[in-house]
Amino acid sequence: MTALRKRPRPHRRTPRLAPPAEIDLDEQGRLTAPGGGPPVPVPRVAEHLAHRLAVPEWATDIHVYVHGWQTPPTQATRTAVRLLEQAVELYETAPDRYPALKSGYRPWCVVVRWQSSSRPGKKGYEKIRNRAHAMSAEGQGHAPYVIGHLLGYLDTERTDPSDPQVLANRSGQYLHLMGHSFGGRFLCEAVQRAAERPPVLGWSTPHDPRRPFTVDSMLIFQMAAPRDAFLRHFDTLFPTATHPGAPLRGPIALTHSRWDRATGFWHLRAEKTPGIGHSGAGAAPVPQFSTRLLPTGINYPQQVLDHRLVNIDADWLYRGSRRTRLHPSGAHSDFLRPESAHLLLTLAERSR
């Protein structure tokens, strides 16, 4: 009897993306030239970024990605590209699922790569935690100048927003932040510091009120920070009566999974409390909402994402393989999934 031949699987075309822009920082958070060399002086950061970054006119969405602990630069770029490839593939497969993207979805990415390598274990964790903070701390690192000028430059290059309110309509290009692990902590620290003084943000001088510094959404996968970090460390990120000029106008979405050992076991040892990536955010200066990460075939209801801070439970998916469950980090890096891209794409769509 002749054996049945397996029917070949249809070839799925991988969407082609324009090469991302890469921004490299040294251990002090200083911008370095491509291929190494001396750091760029702070007064020349804006000039350097303007020379290296050219926001494509065809792009509908600008994504800035900051990686986490123990991530080589090339891997950081691959991760950002793969996430956006998955998002484009989802959009091309089912555009009707994202109706607000009526002008299409054509992402362009900027990858911020920093020195995140250290030895495994508690001391290595503490070293990178302290570095992520020090690169943005007052009088130490230059990360706020770099990130601030980067975001300010991108904000200047895109079309003027028509309305800076949360999830409101706006014309032109949209700006989104993505981070993983300490990359989320890095982003929050840097954006908060960068927003303290308008000149750091690259705003026009004198300040042009038609150009408020805004970020349309922020998505952080498995954030390495204490559960009360948004209350203790990042309280000025959100627009409130006390801080009406905060830089974020869209939501912050945070994924978490109990299978994440890096922000569970190691974070507990280093900071005496589980991390956001393991248990979700706790106390915060703004109301928050909790929901589940959804499969790609299910749309997120408007009411679950229309909040300042949204906890996304990914226990069912971010579980890691049998091999990674034995790894010290567990499922900490198991976020490179189509479901993650679905959430990313939905946040981009709801920003319209």
CSV table of C-alpha atoms in Angstrom, one decimal, residues 12-348:
chain,number,residue,atom,x,y,z
A,12,ARG,CA,3.3,32.2,4.1
A,13,ARG,CA,5.0,35.4,2.9
A,14,THR,CA,6.9,37.3,5.5
A,15,PRO,CA,6.1,41.0,5.2
A,16,ARG,CA,9.1,43.1,4.3
A,17,LEU,CA,9.9,46.0,6.5
A,18,ALA,CA,12.3,48.9,5.9
A,19,PRO,CA,15.5,48.5,7.9
A,20,PRO,CA,15.1,49.9,11.4
A,21,ALA,CA,17.2,52.8,12.7
A,22,GLU,CA,19.6,51.7,15.5
A,23,ILE,CA,20.6,54.0,18.3
A,24,ASP,CA,23.5,52.7,20.5
A,25,LEU,CA,24.2,53.8,24.1
A,26,ASP,CA,27.2,53.1,26.3
A,27,GLU,CA,27.2,52.1,30.0
A,28,GLN,CA,26.5,55.7,31.0
A,29,GLY,CA,23.6,56.1,28.6
A,30,ARG,CA,25.7,58.2,26.2
A,31,LEU,CA,25.0,58.1,22.5
A,32,THR,CA,27.8,56.5,20.5
A,33,ALA,CA,28.5,56.7,16.8
A,34,PRO,CA,27.9,53.6,14.6
A,35,GLY,CA,30.7,51.1,15.1
A,36,GLY,CA,31.8,52.5,18.4
A,37,GLY,CA,34.0,55.5,19.0
A,38,PRO,CA,33.8,58.3,21.5
A,39,PRO,CA,30.3,59.3,22.9
A,40,VAL,CA,28.5,62.1,21.3
A,41,PRO,CA,28.6,65.3,23.5
A,42,VAL,CA,25.2,66.3,24.9
A,43,PRO,CA,25.0,69.6,23.0
A,44,ARG,CA,25.4,67.7,19.8
A,45,VAL,CA,22.9,64.9,20.4
A,46,ALA,CA,20.1,66.6,18.6
A,47,GLU,CA,22.3,67.4,15.6
A,48,HIS,CA,23.6,63.8,15.5
A,49,LEU,CA,20.0,62.3,15.6
A,50,ALA,CA,18.8,64.7,12.9
A,51,HIS,CA,21.7,63.5,10.8
A,52,ARG,CA,21.1,59.8,11.4
A,53,LEU,CA,17.4,59.6,11.5
A,54,ALA,CA,15.1,60.3,8.6
A,55,VAL,CA,11.5,59.6,9.3
A,56,PRO,CA,10.0,58.1,6.1
A,57,GLU,CA,7.1,59.9,4.8
A,58,TRP,CA,5.3,56.7,3.9
A,59,ALA,CA,5.3,55.5,7.6
A,60,THR,CA,1.9,55.6,9.4
A,61,ASP,CA,3.4,54.6,12.8
A,62,ILE,CA,6.7,55.1,14.4
A,63,HIS,CA,7.7,52.5,17.0
A,64,VAL,CA,10.6,53.0,19.4
A,65,TYR,CA,11.8,49.7,21.0
A,66,VAL,CA,14.1,49.3,24.1
A,67,HIS,CA,15.3,45.8,25.0
A,68,GLY,CA,15.9,44.2,28.4
A,69,TRP,CA,18.5,42.3,30.4
A,70,GLN,CA,21.1,40.1,28.7
A,71,THR,CA,20.2,41.1,25.1
A,72,PRO,CA,22.9,41.4,22.5
A,73,PRO,CA,22.4,44.4,20.1
A,74,THR,CA,21.7,42.2,17.0
A,75,GLN,CA,19.1,40.2,19.0
A,76,ALA,CA,17.4,43.4,20.1
A,77,THR,CA,17.0,44.5,16.4
A,78,ARG,CA,15.7,41.1,15.4
A,79,THR,CA,13.1,41.1,18.2
A,80,ALA,CA,11.8,44.5,17.2
A,81,VAL,CA,11.6,43.6,13.5
A,82,ARG,CA,9.9,40.3,14.2
A,83,LEU,CA,7.2,41.9,16.3
A,84,LEU,CA,6.4,44.4,13.6
A,85,GLU,CA,6.5,41.7,10.9
A,86,GLN,CA,3.9,39.8,12.9
A,87,ALA,CA,1.8,43.0,13.2
A,88,VAL,CA,2.0,43.7,9.5
A,89,GLU,CA,1.1,40.1,8.7
A,90,LEU,CA,-1.9,40.2,11.0
A,91,TYR,CA,-3.1,43.5,9.4
A,92,GLU,CA,-2.6,42.2,5.9
A,93,THR,CA,-4.5,38.9,6.7
A,94,ALA,CA,-7.5,40.6,8.4
A,95,PRO,CA,-7.6,44.4,7.9
A,96,ASP,CA,-11.3,44.5,8.8
A,97,ARG,CA,-10.3,43.5,12.3
A,98,TYR,CA,-8.5,46.9,12.7
A,99,PRO,CA,-11.1,49.3,11.1
A,100,ALA,CA,-9.4,52.5,12.3
A,101,LEU,CA,-6.4,51.7,10.2
A,102,LYS,CA,-8.2,52.8,7.1
A,103,SER,CA,-5.1,54.5,5.8
A,104,GLY,CA,-3.1,51.3,6.2
A,105,TYR,CA,-0.4,50.2,8.7
A,106,ARG,CA,3.1,50.9,7.6
A,107,PRO,CA,5.4,50.8,10.6
A,108,TRP,CA,8.9,52.2,10.9
A,109,CYS,CA,11.1,51.3,13.9
A,110,VAL,CA,13.8,52.8,16.0
A,111,VAL,CA,15.7,50.3,18.2
A,112,VAL,CA,17.5,51.7,21.2
A,113,ARG,CA,20.3,49.4,22.2
A,114,TRP,CA,22.1,49.7,25.5
A,115,GLN,CA,24.7,47.7,27.5
A,116,SER,CA,22.6,45.1,29.3
A,117,SER,CA,24.9,42.1,29.7
A,118,SER,CA,26.0,40.9,33.2
A,119,ARG,CA,26.5,37.6,35.0
A,120,PRO,CA,23.4,35.6,35.9
A,121,GLY,CA,22.1,35.7,39.4
A,122,LYS,CA,21.2,38.3,42.1
A,123,LYS,CA,24.3,40.4,41.7
A,124,GLY,CA,24.0,40.5,37.9
A,125,TYR,CA,20.3,41.5,38.2
A,126,GLU,CA,21.1,44.3,40.7
A,127,LYS,CA,23.9,45.5,38.4
A,128,ILE,CA,21.7,46.0,35.4
A,129,ARG,CA,18.8,47.3,37.5
A,130,ASN,CA,21.2,50.0,38.9
A,131,ARG,CA,22.6,50.7,35.5
A,132,ALA,CA,19.1,51.2,34.0
A,133,HIS,CA,18.4,53.7,36.7
A,134,ALA,CA,21.7,55.4,36.7
A,135,MET,CA,21.7,56.1,32.9
A,136,SER,CA,18.7,58.4,33.6
A,137,ALA,CA,19.4,59.5,37.2
A,138,GLU,CA,20.0,63.2,37.9
A,139,GLY,CA,23.6,64.3,37.2
A,140,GLN,CA,24.7,60.8,36.0
A,141,GLY,CA,23.5,59.3,32.7
A,142,HIS,CA,22.6,60.9,29.4
A,143,ALA,CA,19.7,58.6,28.5
A,144,PRO,CA,17.1,61.3,29.2
A,145,TYR,CA,18.8,63.6,26.7
A,146,VAL,CA,19.1,60.9,24.1
A,147,ILE,CA,15.6,59.5,24.5
A,148,GLY,CA,14.1,63.0,24.9
A,149,HIS,CA,15.8,64.4,21.8
A,150,LEU,CA,14.9,61.2,19.9
A,151,LEU,CA,11.2,61.4,20.8
A,152,GLY,CA,11.2,65.2,20.5
A,153,TYR,CA,12.8,64.9,17.0
A,154,LEU,CA,10.3,62.2,15.9
A,155,ASP,CA,7.4,64.3,17.3
A,156,THR,CA,8.7,67.3,15.3
A,157,GLU,CA,9.0,65.4,12.1
A,158,ARG,CA,5.5,64.0,12.1
A,159,THR,CA,2.3,65.9,11.2
A,160,ASP,CA,0.9,68.3,13.8
A,161,PRO,CA,-1.5,66.5,16.1
A,162,SER,CA,-5.1,67.8,15.8
A,163,ASP,CA,-6.0,66.7,19.4
A,164,PRO,CA,-3.6,65.4,22.0
A,165,GLN,CA,-6.3,63.8,24.2
A,166,VAL,CA,-6.3,60.1,25.0
A,167,LEU,CA,-7.4,57.9,22.0
A,168,ALA,CA,-8.5,61.0,20.1
A,169,ASN,CA,-8.3,61.5,16.4
A,170,ARG,CA,-5.1,62.9,15.0
A,171,SER,CA,-3.6,63.3,11.6
A,172,GLY,CA,-0.2,62.2,10.4
A,173,GLN,CA,2.1,59.7,12.0
A,174,TYR,CA,1.7,58.1,15.4
A,175,LEU,CA,4.4,57.5,18.0
A,176,HIS,CA,4.5,54.3,20.1
A,177,LEU,CA,7.0,53.1,22.7
A,178,MET,CA,7.8,49.4,23.3
A,179,GLY,CA,10.0,47.9,25.9
A,180,HIS,CA,10.9,44.6,27.4
A,181,SER,CA,12.1,43.9,31.0
A,182,PHE,CA,14.5,46.6,32.1
A,183,GLY,CA,13.8,48.3,28.8
A,184,GLY,CA,10.4,49.3,30.2
A,185,ARG,CA,12.0,50.7,33.3
A,186,PHE,CA,14.6,52.4,31.2
A,187,LEU,CA,11.9,54.0,29.0
A,188,CYS,CA,9.8,55.2,32.0
A,189,GLU,CA,12.8,56.6,33.8
A,190,ALA,CA,14.1,58.4,30.7
A,191,VAL,CA,10.8,59.8,29.4
A,192,GLN,CA,9.9,61.1,32.9
A,193,ARG,CA,13.2,62.8,33.2
A,194,ALA,CA,13.2,64.1,29.7
A,195,ALA,CA,9.8,65.7,30.1
A,196,GLU,CA,11.0,67.8,33.1
A,197,ARG,CA,12.5,70.5,30.9
A,198,PRO,CA,11.2,71.4,27.4
A,199,PRO,CA,14.7,71.9,25.9
A,200,VAL,CA,15.6,68.3,26.6
A,201,LEU,CA,12.6,67.2,24.5
A,202,GLY,CA,13.8,69.1,21.5
A,203,TRP,CA,10.8,71.4,21.6
A,204,SER,CA,11.1,74.6,19.6
A,205,THR,CA,12.4,77.6,21.4
A,206,PRO,CA,10.4,79.4,22.5
A,207,HIS,CA,7.9,76.6,23.2
A,208,ASP,CA,5.3,76.1,20.5
A,209,PRO,CA,1.9,75.3,22.2
A,210,ARG,CA,0.8,73.6,19.0
A,211,ARG,CA,3.4,70.9,19.6
A,212,PRO,CA,2.8,69.2,22.9
A,213,PHE,CA,5.2,66.4,23.5
A,214,THR,CA,3.0,63.3,23.3
A,215,VAL,CA,3.3,59.5,23.0
A,216,ASP,CA,0.3,57.7,21.7
A,217,SER,CA,0.8,54.4,23.5
A,218,MET,CA,3.4,52.5,25.5
A,219,LEU,CA,3.5,48.7,25.6
A,220,ILE,CA,5.9,47.0,28.1
A,221,PHE,CA,6.4,43.3,28.0
A,222,GLN,CA,7.3,41.7,31.3
A,223,MET,CA,8.5,44.8,33.1
A,224,ALA,CA,11.4,44.4,35.6
A,225,ALA,CA,10.2,46.9,38.3
A,226,PRO,CA,8.5,46.6,41.7
A,227,ARG,CA,4.7,46.4,41.5
A,228,ASP,CA,4.4,49.9,43.0
A,229,ALA,CA,7.0,51.5,40.7
A,230,PHE,CA,4.4,53.8,39.0
A,231,LEU,CA,3.5,55.2,42.4
A,232,ARG,CA,7.0,55.4,43.8
A,233,HIS,CA,9.2,56.1,40.8
A,234,PHE,CA,7.1,57.0,37.7
A,235,ASP,CA,4.1,59.0,39.1
A,236,THR,CA,4.7,62.0,36.8
A,237,LEU,CA,4.3,60.0,33.6
A,238,PHE,CA,0.5,60.4,33.7
A,239,PRO,CA,-1.5,63.6,33.2
A,240,THR,CA,-3.1,64.5,36.5
A,241,ALA,CA,-4.2,67.7,38.2
A,242,THR,CA,-0.7,67.9,39.7
A,243,HIS,CA,1.2,67.2,36.5
A,244,PRO,CA,-1.1,68.3,33.6
A,245,GLY,CA,1.9,68.4,31.2
A,246,ALA,CA,2.8,64.7,31.4
A,247,PRO,CA,4.3,63.2,28.2
A,248,LEU,CA,1.9,60.3,27.8
A,249,ARG,CA,-1.5,60.8,26.3
A,250,GLY,CA,-2.3,57.1,25.5
A,251,PRO,CA,-2.4,54.1,27.7
A,252,ILE,CA,0.5,52.1,29.2
A,253,ALA,CA,-0.1,48.4,28.7
A,254,LEU,CA,1.8,45.9,30.8
A,255,THR,CA,2.0,42.2,30.3
A,256,HIS,CA,2.6,39.7,33.1
A,257,SER,CA,2.9,36.0,33.6
A,258,ARG,CA,3.5,33.9,36.7
A,259,TRP,CA,5.8,31.7,34.6
A,260,ASP,CA,8.3,34.6,34.4
A,261,ARG,CA,11.0,33.6,36.9
A,262,ALA,CA,13.2,36.7,36.2
A,263,THR,CA,10.6,39.1,37.5
A,264,GLY,CA,9.4,36.5,40.0
A,265,PHE,CA,12.2,34.6,41.8
A,266,TRP,CA,15.1,36.9,40.9
A,267,HIS,CA,13.2,40.1,41.4
A,268,LEU,CA,12.0,38.8,44.7
A,269,ARG,CA,15.5,38.1,45.9
A,270,ALA,CA,16.9,41.5,44.6
A,271,GLU,CA,14.0,43.8,45.6
A,272,LYS,CA,12.1,41.9,48.2
A,273,THR,CA,9.0,42.0,46.1
A,274,PRO,CA,7.7,40.3,42.9
A,275,GLY,CA,8.1,42.4,39.7
A,276,ILE,CA,5.4,43.7,37.4
A,277,GLY,CA,6.3,41.2,34.8
A,278,HIS,CA,5.3,38.4,37.2
A,279,SER,CA,2.3,39.8,39.1
A,280,GLY,CA,1.2,43.0,37.3
A,281,ALA,CA,1.3,46.5,38.5
A,282,GLY,CA,0.0,47.3,42.0
A,283,ALA,CA,-0.5,50.7,43.5
A,284,ALA,CA,-0.5,53.5,41.0
A,285,PRO,CA,-1.4,57.3,40.9
A,286,VAL,CA,-4.1,56.7,38.3
A,287,PRO,CA,-7.0,54.1,38.0
A,288,GLN,CA,-5.9,50.9,36.3
A,289,PHE,CA,-7.7,48.0,34.6
A,290,SER,CA,-6.9,44.3,34.3
A,291,THR,CA,-7.7,42.0,31.4
A,292,ARG,CA,-6.3,39.0,29.6
A,293,LEU,CA,-4.0,38.8,26.5
A,294,LEU,CA,-6.4,37.8,23.7
A,295,PRO,CA,-5.9,35.4,20.8
A,296,THR,CA,-5.4,37.0,17.4
A,297,GLY,CA,-8.9,36.1,16.3
A,298,ILE,CA,-10.6,38.0,19.1
A,299,ASN,CA,-10.8,41.9,19.2
A,300,TYR,CA,-10.1,43.8,22.4
A,301,PRO,CA,-13.3,45.7,23.5
A,302,GLN,CA,-12.7,49.4,23.6
A,303,GLN,CA,-13.4,49.6,27.4
A,304,VAL,CA,-10.6,47.3,28.3
A,305,LEU,CA,-7.8,49.4,26.8
A,306,ASP,CA,-9.3,52.9,27.3
A,307,HIS,CA,-7.4,53.4,30.6
A,308,ARG,CA,-4.2,55.1,31.7
A,309,LEU,CA,-2.7,51.8,33.0
A,310,VAL,CA,-3.7,48.4,31.7
A,311,ASN,CA,-2.5,45.1,33.2
A,312,ILE,CA,-2.5,42.3,30.6
A,313,ASP,CA,-2.5,38.7,32.1
A,314,ALA,CA,-0.5,36.4,29.7
A,315,ASP,CA,-0.3,33.4,32.0
A,316,TRP,CA,-2.0,31.2,29.4
A,317,LEU,CA,0.5,32.0,26.7
A,318,TYR,CA,3.8,33.3,28.1
A,319,ARG,CA,4.8,29.9,29.6
A,320,GLY,CA,8.1,29.1,27.9
A,321,SER,CA,9.2,25.8,26.5
A,322,ARG,CA,10.2,22.8,28.6
A,323,ARG,CA,13.8,23.9,28.3
A,324,THR,CA,13.2,27.6,29.2
A,325,ARG,CA,11.1,26.6,32.3
A,326,LEU,CA,14.3,25.3,33.8
A,327,HIS,CA,16.2,28.4,32.8
A,328,PRO,CA,16.7,31.1,35.6
A,329,SER,CA,14.6,33.6,33.6
A,330,GLY,CA,11.8,31.1,32.9
A,331,ALA,CA,9.2,32.6,30.4
A,332,HIS,CA,10.6,36.1,30.8
A,333,SER,CA,11.4,36.4,27.1
A,334,ASP,CA,8.5,34.3,25.8
A,335,PHE,CA,6.6,37.4,24.4
A,336,LEU,CA,7.6,37.2,20.8
A,337,ARG,CA,4.2,35.9,19.7
A,338,PRO,CA,1.5,36.8,17.2
A,339,GLU,CA,-0.8,37.5,20.2
A,340,SER,CA,1.7,40.2,21.4
A,341,ALA,CA,1.7,41.7,17.9
A,342,HIS,CA,-2.1,41.7,18.0
A,343,LEU,CA,-2.0,43.7,21.2
A,344,LEU,CA,0.6,46.1,19.7
A,345,LEU,CA,-1.4,46.5,16.5
A,346,THR,CA,-4.7,47.1,18.5
A,347,LEU,CA,-3.0,49.9,20.5
A,348,ALA,CA,-1.8,51.5,17.3
